[in-house]
Amino acid sequence: MSSSTVYLNGRFLPQEQAFVSVLDRGFVFGDGVYEVIPVYGGRLFRFDEHMQRLNNSLAAIRLDNPLEKTAWQTLLNTLVSKNGGGEQSLYLQLTRGVAPRDHPFPANTAPTLFASSNPLVPVDPALLARGASAITLEDTRWKHCNIKTISLLPNILLRQQALDANAQEAILIHDGLVTEGSASNLFIVSHGLIKTPPNGPFLLPGITRDLLLELAAANHIACQECNIDRHELLHADEVWIASSTRELLPITHIDGQPIGSGHAGPIWQTMNQLYQSYKQALIAGEVEQP
Ligand code: PDD
């Protein structure tokens, strides 16, 4: 298989030839932020929104964005076409650069800028048909979950705990309230109403989540951002998780109990159709691009 092309600090090169110093603060401290952007039909999905979230993450860790939006756009589109266009998953990461190991911010250090893209792995149709399982776990992360940081150890441990319990996702509980999945946002349907926890310091403002809220509003489907506790979660009619990589995935069992009928529900069907139509419109060039 031919190697994919990546971007590193101003150069496009084969992945095998891309190396970063062992003193990079991303490697040593996890001092950096990232984005994952899906690409459909060679077009970047919600580019503006991903750039806005990247800028928010950078501002939160006090790192300047070295590129203007149009430069990012050129860079990412070039990477996508070098890797064959079509359906891809773009990854980009910025770290605070290479410096002797010391906690304070280094002076006059250029950030490390890395981007890669790989074929998008579609969600397993069998999993989509049967629905996924989740377990609830105490949210052991910090108070800045709105930053898309590369320091993902708590998320990794929580996700692995779910996998070890034969579940696909961990649904996290903070102070008795549901926040999100270990790598996804969460929606429930309760008494016919779609609900999702409000944005804030305890969850990542997901691009998929925000699009679903937008699609629901545009189609006059009632949807509320509000607190959800574990009891309401377990007694919901439907539960779904949402992310760039897993799109909108029904969760049909939580902590070993069926959710609603134990099958993907009708409101998931409707929202998933709206989401898939949005993707098709993007591919057809009908969604306004920046
Ligand atoms: N993660 N919450 C967390 C903690 C996440 O890691 C993600 C996505 C989301 C959903 O965000 P979005 O809709 O923008 O993908 C919510 C990505 C896919 C990842 O880490 O690979």
PDB file of C-alpha atoms and ligand atoms in Angstrom:
ATOM      1  CA  MET A   1       0.000   0.000   0.000  1.00  0.00           C
ATOM      2  CA  SER A   2       1.360   3.414  -0.882  1.00  0.00           C
ATOM      3  CA  SER A   3       2.051   5.701   2.023  1.00  0.00           C
ATOM      4  CA  SER A   4      -0.184   8.645   2.789  1.00  0.00           C
ATOM      5  CA  THR A   5       1.062  12.208   2.610  1.00  0.00           C
ATOM      6  CA  VAL A   6       1.169  14.294   5.780  1.00  0.00           C
ATOM      7  CA  TYR A   7       1.922  17.935   6.490  1.00  0.00           C
ATOM      8  CA  LEU A   8       4.559  18.867   9.065  1.00  0.00           C
ATOM      9  CA  ASN A   9       5.844  22.386   9.755  1.00  0.00           C
ATOM     10  CA  GLY A  10       5.473  23.761   6.242  1.00  0.00           C
ATOM     11  CA  ARG A  11       6.187  20.616   4.222  1.00  0.00           C
ATOM     12  CA  PHE A  12       4.119  17.866   2.627  1.00  0.00           C
ATOM     13  CA  LEU A  13       5.929  14.543   2.897  1.00  0.00           C
ATOM     14  CA  PRO A  14       5.334  10.779   3.108  1.00  0.00           C
ATOM     15  CA  GLN A  15       4.161   9.772   6.579  1.00  0.00           C
ATOM     16  CA  GLU A  16       7.222   7.524   7.138  1.00  0.00           C
ATOM     17  CA  GLN A  17       9.489  10.511   6.669  1.00  0.00           C
ATOM     18  CA  ALA A  18       7.680  12.808   9.127  1.00  0.00           C
ATOM     19  CA  PHE A  19       9.434  13.048  12.493  1.00  0.00           C
ATOM     20  CA  VAL A  20       9.087  15.278  15.534  1.00  0.00           C
ATOM     21  CA  SER A  21      11.720  15.936  18.194  1.00  0.00           C
ATOM     22  CA  VAL A  22      11.545  13.966  21.445  1.00  0.00           C
ATOM     23  CA  LEU A  23      11.543  17.379  23.153  1.00  0.00           C
ATOM     24  CA  ASP A  24       8.306  18.420  21.469  1.00  0.00           C
ATOM     25  CA  ARG A  25       5.963  19.598  24.216  1.00  0.00           C
ATOM     26  CA  GLY A  26       3.193  17.551  22.648  1.00  0.00           C
ATOM     27  CA  PHE A  27       5.259  14.401  23.285  1.00  0.00           C
ATOM     28  CA  VAL A  28       6.580  15.424  26.695  1.00  0.00           C
ATOM     29  CA  PHE A  29       3.528  17.186  28.216  1.00  0.00           C
ATOM     30  CA  GLY A  30       0.563  16.641  25.892  1.00  0.00           C
ATOM     31  CA  ASP A  31       0.759  20.447  25.503  1.00  0.00           C
ATOM     32  CA  GLY A  32      -1.342  20.967  22.385  1.00  0.00           C
ATOM     33  CA  VAL A  33      -4.743  20.917  20.738  1.00  0.00           C
ATOM     34  CA  TYR A  34      -6.293  19.142  17.765  1.00  0.00           C
ATOM     35  CA  GLU A  35      -9.256  18.850  15.410  1.00  0.00           C
ATOM     36  CA  VAL A  36     -10.775  15.935  13.486  1.00  0.00           C
ATOM     37  CA  ILE A  37     -12.575  17.067  10.324  1.00  0.00           C
ATOM     38  CA  PRO A  38     -14.480  14.621   8.125  1.00  0.00           C
ATOM     39  CA  VAL A  39     -14.224  15.041   4.368  1.00  0.00           C
ATOM     40  CA  TYR A  40     -17.070  13.962   2.081  1.00  0.00           C
ATOM     41  CA  GLY A  41     -16.721  13.996  -1.695  1.00  0.00           C
ATOM     42  CA  GLY A  42     -13.409  15.813  -1.219  1.00  0.00           C
ATOM     43  CA  ARG A  43     -15.113  18.664   0.688  1.00  0.00           C
ATOM     44  CA  LEU A  44     -14.343  19.635   4.272  1.00  0.00           C
ATOM     45  CA  PHE A  45     -17.334  19.199   6.576  1.00  0.00           C
ATOM     46  CA  ARG A  46     -18.217  22.369   8.570  1.00  0.00           C
ATOM     47  CA  PHE A  47     -14.775  23.922   7.988  1.00  0.00           C
ATOM     48  CA  ASP A  48     -15.727  27.301   9.508  1.00  0.00           C
ATOM     49  CA  GLU A  49     -17.028  25.672  12.675  1.00  0.00           C
ATOM     50  CA  HIS A  50     -13.913  23.505  13.072  1.00  0.00           C
ATOM     51  CA  MET A  51     -11.689  26.591  12.630  1.00  0.00           C
ATOM     52  CA  GLN A  52     -13.719  28.500  15.211  1.00  0.00           C
ATOM     53  CA  ARG A  53     -13.362  25.649  17.726  1.00  0.00           C
ATOM     54  CA  LEU A  54      -9.623  25.384  16.965  1.00  0.00           C
ATOM     55  CA  ASN A  55      -9.231  29.097  17.670  1.00  0.00           C
ATOM     56  CA  ASN A  56     -11.173  28.720  20.928  1.00  0.00           C
ATOM     57  CA  SER A  57      -8.932  25.813  22.002  1.00  0.00           C
ATOM     58  CA  LEU A  58      -5.778  27.757  21.070  1.00  0.00           C
ATOM     59  CA  ALA A  59      -6.962  30.847  22.958  1.00  0.00           C
ATOM     60  CA  ALA A  60      -7.729  28.692  26.007  1.00  0.00           C
ATOM     61  CA  ILE A  61      -4.171  27.290  26.091  1.00  0.00           C
ATOM     62  CA  ARG A  62      -2.685  30.684  25.138  1.00  0.00           C
ATOM     63  CA  LEU A  63      -1.082  29.558  21.884  1.00  0.00           C
ATOM     64  CA  ASP A  64      -1.246  31.780  18.803  1.00  0.00           C
ATOM     65  CA  ASN A  65      -2.688  30.369  15.619  1.00  0.00           C
ATOM     66  CA  PRO A  66       0.239  30.562  13.170  1.00  0.00           C
ATOM     67  CA  LEU A  67      -2.036  30.432  10.109  1.00  0.00           C
ATOM     68  CA  GLU A  68      -4.918  32.509   8.791  1.00  0.00           C
ATOM     69  CA  LYS A  69      -8.146  30.688   7.993  1.00  0.00           C
ATOM     70  CA  THR A  70      -7.508  30.809   4.232  1.00  0.00           C
ATOM     71  CA  ALA A  71      -4.010  29.347   4.735  1.00  0.00           C
ATOM     72  CA  TRP A  72      -5.537  26.480   6.748  1.00  0.00           C
ATOM     73  CA  GLN A  73      -8.085  25.963   4.011  1.00  0.00           C
ATOM     74  CA  THR A  74      -5.403  25.755   1.309  1.00  0.00           C
ATOM     75  CA  LEU A  75      -3.233  23.481   3.432  1.00  0.00           C
ATOM     76  CA  LEU A  76      -6.044  21.065   4.292  1.00  0.00           C
ATOM     77  CA  ASN A  77      -7.514  20.993   0.781  1.00  0.00           C
ATOM     78  CA  THR A  78      -4.042  20.308  -0.639  1.00  0.00           C
ATOM     79  CA  LEU A  79      -3.574  17.451   1.820  1.00  0.00           C
ATOM     80  CA  VAL A  80      -6.967  15.986   0.935  1.00  0.00           C
ATOM     81  CA  SER A  81      -6.245  16.069  -2.800  1.00  0.00           C
ATOM     82  CA  LYS A  82      -2.723  14.665  -2.339  1.00  0.00           C
ATOM     83  CA  ASN A  83      -4.384  11.743  -0.552  1.00  0.00           C
ATOM     84  CA  GLY A  84      -6.923  11.137  -3.318  1.00  0.00           C
ATOM     85  CA  GLY A  85      -9.985  13.183  -2.295  1.00  0.00           C
ATOM     86  CA  GLY A  86     -13.260  11.358  -1.634  1.00  0.00           C
ATOM     87  CA  GLU A  87     -14.127  10.358   1.947  1.00  0.00           C
ATOM     88  CA  GLN A  88     -11.387  11.077   4.454  1.00  0.00           C
ATOM     89  CA  SER A  89     -10.801  11.884   8.071  1.00  0.00           C
ATOM     90  CA  LEU A  90      -8.513  14.881   8.520  1.00  0.00           C
ATOM     91  CA  TYR A  91      -6.498  15.235  11.700  1.00  0.00           C
ATOM     92  CA  LEU A  92      -4.654  18.394  12.639  1.00  0.00           C
ATOM     93  CA  GLN A  93      -2.597  19.109  15.704  1.00  0.00           C
ATOM     94  CA  LEU A  94      -0.699  22.089  17.072  1.00  0.00           C
ATOM     95  CA  THR A  95       1.687  21.825  19.981  1.00  0.00           C
ATOM     96  CA  ARG A  96       3.697  24.449  21.868  1.00  0.00           C
ATOM     97  CA  GLY A  97       6.806  23.315  19.989  1.00  0.00           C
ATOM     98  CA  VAL A  98      10.258  21.983  20.862  1.00  0.00           C
ATOM     99  CA  ALA A  99      12.018  23.271  23.976  1.00  0.00           C
ATOM    100  CA  PRO A 100      14.071  21.940  26.934  1.00  0.00           C
ATOM    101  CA  ARG A 101      11.703  20.184  29.328  1.00  0.00           C
ATOM    102  CA  ASP A 102      10.359  22.778  31.751  1.00  0.00           C
ATOM    103  CA  HIS A 103       6.736  23.470  32.646  1.00  0.00           C
ATOM    104  CA  PRO A 104       6.500  27.231  31.903  1.00  0.00           C
ATOM    105  CA  PHE A 105       5.791  28.359  28.354  1.00  0.00           C
ATOM    106  CA  PRO A 106       9.077  28.552  26.396  1.00  0.00           C
ATOM    107  CA  ALA A 107      10.021  31.938  24.919  1.00  0.00           C
ATOM    108  CA  ASN A 108      10.285  32.402  21.142  1.00  0.00           C
ATOM    109  CA  THR A 109       9.384  28.837  20.268  1.00  0.00           C
ATOM    110  CA  ALA A 110       7.531  28.057  17.044  1.00  0.00           C
ATOM    111  CA  PRO A 111       4.564  25.728  17.425  1.00  0.00           C
ATOM    112  CA  THR A 112       4.671  22.299  15.822  1.00  0.00           C
ATOM    113  CA  LEU A 113       2.009  21.989  13.166  1.00  0.00           C
ATOM    114  CA  PHE A 114       0.994  18.547  11.953  1.00  0.00           C
ATOM    115  CA  ALA A 115      -1.869  17.377   9.736  1.00  0.00           C
ATOM    116  CA  SER A 116      -2.705  13.984   8.277  1.00  0.00           C
ATOM    117  CA  SER A 117      -5.616  12.451   6.461  1.00  0.00           C
ATOM    118  CA  ASN A 118      -6.755   8.881   6.212  1.00  0.00           C
ATOM    119  CA  PRO A 119      -9.622   7.098   4.492  1.00  0.00           C
ATOM    120  CA  LEU A 120     -12.801   7.602   6.486  1.00  0.00           C
ATOM    121  CA  VAL A 121     -13.843   4.329   8.108  1.00  0.00           C
ATOM    122  CA  PRO A 122     -17.638   4.081   7.829  1.00  0.00           C
ATOM    123  CA  VAL A 123     -19.572   3.014  10.916  1.00  0.00           C
ATOM    124  CA  ASP A 124     -20.084  -0.766  10.844  1.00  0.00           C
ATOM    125  CA  PRO A 125     -23.583  -1.221   9.294  1.00  0.00           C
ATOM    126  CA  ALA A 126     -24.264  -4.179  11.626  1.00  0.00           C
ATOM    127  CA  LEU A 127     -23.550  -1.981  14.667  1.00  0.00           C
ATOM    128  CA  LEU A 128     -25.736   0.759  13.242  1.00  0.00           C
ATOM    129  CA  ALA A 129     -28.583  -1.725  12.704  1.00  0.00           C
ATOM    130  CA  ARG A 130     -28.366  -3.338  16.136  1.00  0.00           C
ATOM    131  CA  GLY A 131     -27.321  -0.240  18.083  1.00  0.00           C
ATOM    132  CA  ALA A 132     -24.333   0.123  20.389  1.00  0.00           C
ATOM    133  CA  SER A 133     -23.880  -0.545  24.097  1.00  0.00           C
ATOM    134  CA  ALA A 134     -22.539   1.887  26.655  1.00  0.00           C
ATOM    135  CA  ILE A 135     -21.712   1.920  30.337  1.00  0.00           C
ATOM    136  CA  THR A 136     -21.983   4.908  32.656  1.00  0.00           C
ATOM    137  CA  LEU A 137     -18.807   5.987  34.438  1.00  0.00           C
ATOM    138  CA  GLU A 138     -17.840   8.826  36.746  1.00  0.00           C
ATOM    139  CA  ASP A 139     -16.388  11.646  34.635  1.00  0.00           C
ATOM    140  CA  THR A 140     -12.817  11.697  35.917  1.00  0.00           C
ATOM    141  CA  ARG A 141     -11.631  14.463  33.560  1.00  0.00           C
ATOM    142  CA  TRP A 142     -10.812  18.080  34.390  1.00  0.00           C
ATOM    143  CA  LYS A 143     -12.774  21.354  34.322  1.00  0.00           C
ATOM    144  CA  HIS A 144     -11.760  22.393  30.797  1.00  0.00           C
ATOM    145  CA  CYS A 145     -13.391  19.657  28.711  1.00  0.00           C
ATOM    146  CA  ASN A 146     -14.435  22.333  26.171  1.00  0.00           C
ATOM    147  CA  ILE A 147     -10.767  22.525  25.055  1.00  0.00           C
ATOM    148  CA  LYS A 148      -9.967  19.938  22.389  1.00  0.00           C
ATOM    149  CA  THR A 149      -6.650  19.044  23.974  1.00  0.00           C
ATOM    150  CA  ILE A 150      -4.347  16.233  22.854  1.00  0.00           C
ATOM    151  CA  SER A 151      -3.996  15.279  26.564  1.00  0.00           C
ATOM    152  CA  LEU A 152      -6.512  12.461  26.265  1.00  0.00           C
ATOM    153  CA  LEU A 153      -5.381   9.987  28.924  1.00  0.00           C
ATOM    154  CA  PRO A 154      -8.608  10.157  31.000  1.00  0.00           C
ATOM    155  CA  ASN A 155     -10.703   9.714  27.822  1.00  0.00           C
ATOM    156  CA  ILE A 156      -8.524   6.756  26.802  1.00  0.00           C
ATOM    157  CA  LEU A 157      -8.846   5.050  30.196  1.00  0.00           C
ATOM    158  CA  LEU A 158     -12.626   5.594  30.266  1.00  0.00           C
ATOM    159  CA  ARG A 159     -13.067   4.287  26.708  1.00  0.00           C
ATOM    160  CA  GLN A 160     -10.929   1.226  27.445  1.00  0.00           C
ATOM    161  CA  GLN A 161     -12.994   0.514  30.561  1.00  0.00           C
ATOM    162  CA  ALA A 162     -16.093   0.517  28.341  1.00  0.00           C
ATOM    163  CA  LEU A 163     -14.446  -1.781  25.776  1.00  0.00           C
ATOM    164  CA  ASP A 164     -13.319  -4.154  28.551  1.00  0.00           C
ATOM    165  CA  ALA A 165     -16.999  -4.353  29.587  1.00  0.00           C
ATOM    166  CA  ASN A 166     -17.980  -5.250  25.978  1.00  0.00           C
ATOM    167  CA  ALA A 167     -19.502  -1.802  25.438  1.00  0.00           C
ATOM    168  CA  GLN A 168     -18.591   0.660  22.682  1.00  0.00           C
ATOM    169  CA  GLU A 169     -18.716   3.891  24.672  1.00  0.00           C
ATOM    170  CA  ALA A 170     -18.497   5.248  28.212  1.00  0.00           C
ATOM    171  CA  ILE A 171     -21.199   7.790  29.085  1.00  0.00           C
ATOM    172  CA  LEU A 172     -19.759  10.151  31.662  1.00  0.00           C
ATOM    173  CA  ILE A 173     -21.463  11.481  34.791  1.00  0.00           C
ATOM    174  CA  HIS A 174     -20.280  14.637  36.536  1.00  0.00           C
ATOM    175  CA  ASP A 175     -21.940  15.660  39.817  1.00  0.00           C
ATOM    176  CA  GLY A 176     -24.906  13.424  39.023  1.00  0.00           C
ATOM    177  CA  LEU A 177     -25.380  14.867  35.524  1.00  0.00           C
ATOM    178  CA  VAL A 178     -24.571  13.310  32.182  1.00  0.00           C
ATOM    179  CA  THR A 179     -21.873  15.253  30.301  1.00  0.00           C
ATOM    180  CA  GLU A 180     -20.958  13.330  27.123  1.00  0.00           C
ATOM    181  CA  GLY A 181     -19.319  10.142  25.868  1.00  0.00           C
ATOM    182  CA  SER A 182     -15.557   9.582  26.203  1.00  0.00           C
ATOM    183  CA  ALA A 183     -15.207  10.683  22.533  1.00  0.00           C
ATOM    184  CA  SER A 184     -18.717  11.765  21.560  1.00  0.00           C
ATOM    185  CA  ASN A 185     -21.624  14.003  22.541  1.00  0.00           C
ATOM    186  CA  LEU A 186     -24.860  12.616  23.865  1.00  0.00           C
ATOM    187  CA  PHE A 187     -28.531  12.990  22.945  1.00  0.00           C
ATOM    188  CA  ILE A 188     -31.599  11.404  24.499  1.00  0.00           C
ATOM    189  CA  VAL A 189     -35.272  11.355  23.580  1.00  0.00           C
ATOM    190  CA  SER A 190     -37.454  11.723  26.644  1.00  0.00           C
ATOM    191  CA  HIS A 191     -41.273  11.930  26.352  1.00  0.00           C
ATOM    192  CA  GLY A 192     -40.868  12.693  22.652  1.00  0.00           C
ATOM    193  CA  LEU A 193     -38.432  15.572  23.213  1.00  0.00           C
ATOM    194  CA  ILE A 194     -34.799  15.517  22.052  1.00  0.00           C
ATOM    195  CA  LYS A 195     -32.441  16.625  24.820  1.00  0.00           C
ATOM    196  CA  THR A 196     -28.701  17.169  25.025  1.00  0.00           C
ATOM    197  CA  PRO A 197     -26.579  18.577  27.859  1.00  0.00           C
ATOM    198  CA  PRO A 198     -25.756  22.290  27.456  1.00  0.00           C
ATOM    199  CA  ASN A 199     -22.266  23.392  26.361  1.00  0.00           C
ATOM    200  CA  GLY A 200     -19.956  24.500  29.155  1.00  0.00           C
ATOM    201  CA  PRO A 201     -16.658  23.530  30.784  1.00  0.00           C
ATOM    202  CA  PHE A 202     -17.637  19.877  31.249  1.00  0.00           C
ATOM    203  CA  LEU A 203     -18.074  18.828  27.623  1.00  0.00           C
ATOM    204  CA  LEU A 204     -16.664  19.394  24.166  1.00  0.00           C
ATOM    205  CA  PRO A 205     -18.848  21.586  21.936  1.00  0.00           C
ATOM    206  CA  GLY A 206     -19.175  18.975  19.186  1.00  0.00           C
ATOM    207  CA  ILE A 207     -19.510  20.044  15.574  1.00  0.00           C
ATOM    208  CA  THR A 208     -21.832  17.100  14.910  1.00  0.00           C
ATOM    209  CA  ARG A 209     -23.894  18.013  17.979  1.00  0.00           C
ATOM    210  CA  ASP A 210     -24.297  21.603  16.841  1.00  0.00           C
ATOM    211  CA  LEU A 211     -25.291  20.549  13.324  1.00  0.00           C
ATOM    212  CA  LEU A 212     -27.946  18.213  14.765  1.00  0.00           C
ATOM    213  CA  LEU A 213     -29.384  21.079  16.829  1.00  0.00           C
ATOM    214  CA  GLU A 214     -29.402  23.232  13.690  1.00  0.00           C
ATOM    215  CA  LEU A 215     -31.090  20.521  11.597  1.00  0.00           C
ATOM    216  CA  ALA A 216     -33.707  19.885  14.291  1.00  0.00           C
ATOM    217  CA  ALA A 217     -34.532  23.609  14.509  1.00  0.00           C
ATOM    218  CA  ALA A 218     -34.711  23.986  10.712  1.00  0.00           C
ATOM    219  CA  ASN A 219     -37.148  21.067  10.562  1.00  0.00           C
ATOM    220  CA  HIS A 220     -39.286  22.197  13.524  1.00  0.00           C
ATOM    221  CA  ILE A 221     -38.288  19.200  15.641  1.00  0.00           C
ATOM    222  CA  ALA A 222     -38.372  20.048  19.339  1.00  0.00           C
ATOM    223  CA  CYS A 223     -34.927  19.901  20.900  1.00  0.00           C
ATOM    224  CA  GLN A 224     -33.731  21.180  24.252  1.00  0.00           C
ATOM    225  CA  GLU A 225     -30.290  21.809  25.750  1.00  0.00           C
ATOM    226  CA  CYS A 226     -30.783  20.872  29.399  1.00  0.00           C
ATOM    227  CA  ASN A 227     -29.384  18.867  32.283  1.00  0.00           C
ATOM    228  CA  ILE A 228     -29.923  15.100  32.169  1.00  0.00           C
ATOM    229  CA  ASP A 229     -29.343  12.819  35.155  1.00  0.00           C
ATOM    230  CA  ARG A 230     -28.524   9.102  35.104  1.00  0.00           C
ATOM    231  CA  HIS A 231     -32.122   8.112  35.933  1.00  0.00           C
ATOM    232  CA  GLU A 232     -33.508  10.067  32.964  1.00  0.00           C
ATOM    233  CA  LEU A 233     -30.771   8.610  30.751  1.00  0.00           C
ATOM    234  CA  LEU A 234     -31.617   5.021  31.680  1.00  0.00           C
ATOM    235  CA  HIS A 235     -35.364   5.645  31.279  1.00  0.00           C
ATOM    236  CA  ALA A 236     -35.114   7.537  27.985  1.00  0.00           C
ATOM    237  CA  ASP A 237     -37.031   6.366  24.898  1.00  0.00           C
ATOM    238  CA  GLU A 238     -33.853   6.702  22.823  1.00  0.00           C
ATOM    239  CA  VAL A 239     -30.189   7.502  23.389  1.00  0.00           C
ATOM    240  CA  TRP A 240     -27.656   8.389  20.677  1.00  0.00           C
ATOM    241  CA  ILE A 241     -24.042   9.492  20.575  1.00  0.00           C
ATOM    242  CA  ALA A 242     -22.736  11.962  17.999  1.00  0.00           C
ATOM    243  CA  SER A 243     -19.252  12.570  16.639  1.00  0.00           C
ATOM    244  CA  SER A 244     -17.377  13.262  13.414  1.00  0.00           C
ATOM    245  CA  THR A 245     -16.215   9.653  13.205  1.00  0.00           C
ATOM    246  CA  ARG A 246     -19.318   7.834  14.465  1.00  0.00           C
ATOM    247  CA  GLU A 247     -21.885  10.287  13.064  1.00  0.00           C
ATOM    248  CA  LEU A 248     -25.173   9.587  14.853  1.00  0.00           C
ATOM    249  CA  LEU A 249     -25.072   6.184  16.519  1.00  0.00           C
ATOM    250  CA  PRO A 250     -27.989   4.741  18.509  1.00  0.00           C
ATOM    251  CA  ILE A 251     -27.175   3.390  21.977  1.00  0.00           C
ATOM    252  CA  THR A 252     -29.619   0.609  22.662  1.00  0.00           C
ATOM    253  CA  HIS A 253     -28.209  -0.742  25.928  1.00  0.00           C
ATOM    254  CA  ILE A 254     -26.691   1.089  28.903  1.00  0.00           C
ATOM    255  CA  ASP A 255     -25.256  -0.688  31.957  1.00  0.00           C
ATOM    256  CA  GLY A 256     -26.770  -3.915  30.605  1.00  0.00           C
ATOM    257  CA  GLN A 257     -30.322  -2.520  30.445  1.00  0.00           C
ATOM    258  CA  PRO A 258     -32.242  -1.960  27.205  1.00  0.00           C
ATOM    259  CA  ILE A 259     -33.057   1.659  26.328  1.00  0.00           C
ATOM    260  CA  GLY A 260     -36.704   2.036  25.269  1.00  0.00           C
ATOM    261  CA  SER A 261     -37.521  -0.848  22.938  1.00  0.00           C
ATOM    262  CA  GLY A 262     -33.856  -1.934  22.876  1.00  0.00           C
ATOM    263  CA  HIS A 263     -33.694  -0.947  19.184  1.00  0.00           C
ATOM    264  CA  ALA A 264     -32.827   2.210  17.268  1.00  0.00           C
ATOM    265  CA  GLY A 265     -35.816   4.536  17.625  1.00  0.00           C
ATOM    266  CA  PRO A 266     -37.930   6.541  15.153  1.00  0.00           C
ATOM    267  CA  ILE A 267     -36.538   9.951  16.127  1.00  0.00           C
ATOM    268  CA  TRP A 268     -32.999   8.654  15.581  1.00  0.00           C
ATOM    269  CA  GLN A 269     -34.164   7.498  12.102  1.00  0.00           C
ATOM    270  CA  THR A 270     -35.449  10.989  11.311  1.00  0.00           C
ATOM    271  CA  MET A 271     -32.375  12.823  12.601  1.00  0.00           C
ATOM    272  CA  ASN A 272     -30.005  10.375  10.937  1.00  0.00           C
ATOM    273  CA  GLN A 273     -31.804  10.889   7.617  1.00  0.00           C
ATOM    274  CA  LEU A 274     -31.450  14.669   7.984  1.00  0.00           C
ATOM    275  CA  TYR A 275     -27.771  14.245   8.794  1.00  0.00           C
ATOM    276  CA  GLN A 276     -27.175  11.926   5.812  1.00  0.00           C
ATOM    277  CA  SER A 277     -29.052  14.346   3.505  1.00  0.00           C
ATOM    278  CA  TYR A 278     -26.828  17.188   4.720  1.00  0.00           C
ATOM    279  CA  LYS A 279     -23.763  15.089   3.815  1.00  0.00           C
ATOM    280  CA  GLN A 280     -25.183  14.346   0.357  1.00  0.00           C
ATOM    281  CA  ALA A 281     -25.877  18.054  -0.182  1.00  0.00           C
ATOM    282  CA  LEU A 282     -22.260  18.814   0.787  1.00  0.00           C
ATOM    283  CA  ILE A 283     -20.993  16.207  -1.708  1.00  0.00           C
ATOM    284  CA  ALA A 284     -23.279  17.658  -4.410  1.00  0.00           C
ATOM    285  CA  GLY A 285     -21.833  21.134  -3.737  1.00  0.00           C
ATOM    286  CA  GLU A 286     -25.189  22.436  -2.455  1.00  0.00           C
ATOM    287  CA  VAL A 287     -23.883  23.435   0.979  1.00  0.00           C
ATOM    288  CA  GLU A 288     -22.330  26.868   0.999  1.00  0.00           C
ATOM    289  CA  GLN A 289     -18.581  26.535   1.473  1.00  0.00           C
ATOM    290  CA  PRO A 290     -16.433  29.290   2.975  1.00  0.00           C
TER     291      PRO A 290
HETATM  292  N1  PDD B   1     -13.682  13.280  19.143  1.00  0.00           N
HETATM  293  N2  PDD B   1     -16.733  14.891  22.883  1.00  0.00           N
HETATM  294  C1  PDD B   1     -15.492  14.381  22.912  1.00  0.00           C
HETATM  295  C2  PDD B   1     -14.828  14.180  24.225  1.00  0.00           C
HETATM  296  C3  PDD B   1     -14.839  14.050  21.697  1.00  0.00           C
HETATM  297  O1  PDD B   1     -13.598  13.563  21.729  1.00  0.00           O
HETATM  298  C4  PDD B   1     -15.540  14.238  20.466  1.00  0.00           C
HETATM  299  C5  PDD B   1     -14.921  13.902  19.141  1.00  0.00           C
HETATM  300  C6  PDD B   1     -16.835  14.773  20.500  1.00  0.00           C
HETATM  301  C7  PDD B   1     -17.627  15.046  19.236  1.00  0.00           C
HETATM  302  O2  PDD B   1     -17.128  16.173  18.555  1.00  0.00           O
HETATM  303  P1  PDD B   1     -17.278  16.314  16.970  1.00  0.00           P
HETATM  304  O3  PDD B   1     -18.737  16.185  16.633  1.00  0.00           O
HETATM  305  O4  PDD B   1     -16.761  17.650  16.682  1.00  0.00           O
HETATM  306  O5  PDD B   1     -16.478  15.194  16.360  1.00  0.00           O
HETATM  307  C8  PDD B   1     -17.399  15.100  21.728  1.00  0.00           C
HETATM  308  C9  PDD B   1     -12.942  13.054  17.924  1.00  0.00           C
HETATM  309  C10 PDD B   1     -13.748  12.496  16.804  1.00  0.00           C
HETATM  310  C11 PDD B   1     -11.686  12.255  18.228  1.00  0.00           C
HETATM  311  O6  PDD B   1     -11.102  12.508  19.273  1.00  0.00           O
HETATM  312  O7  PDD B   1     -11.283  11.415  17.430  1.00  0.00           O
END
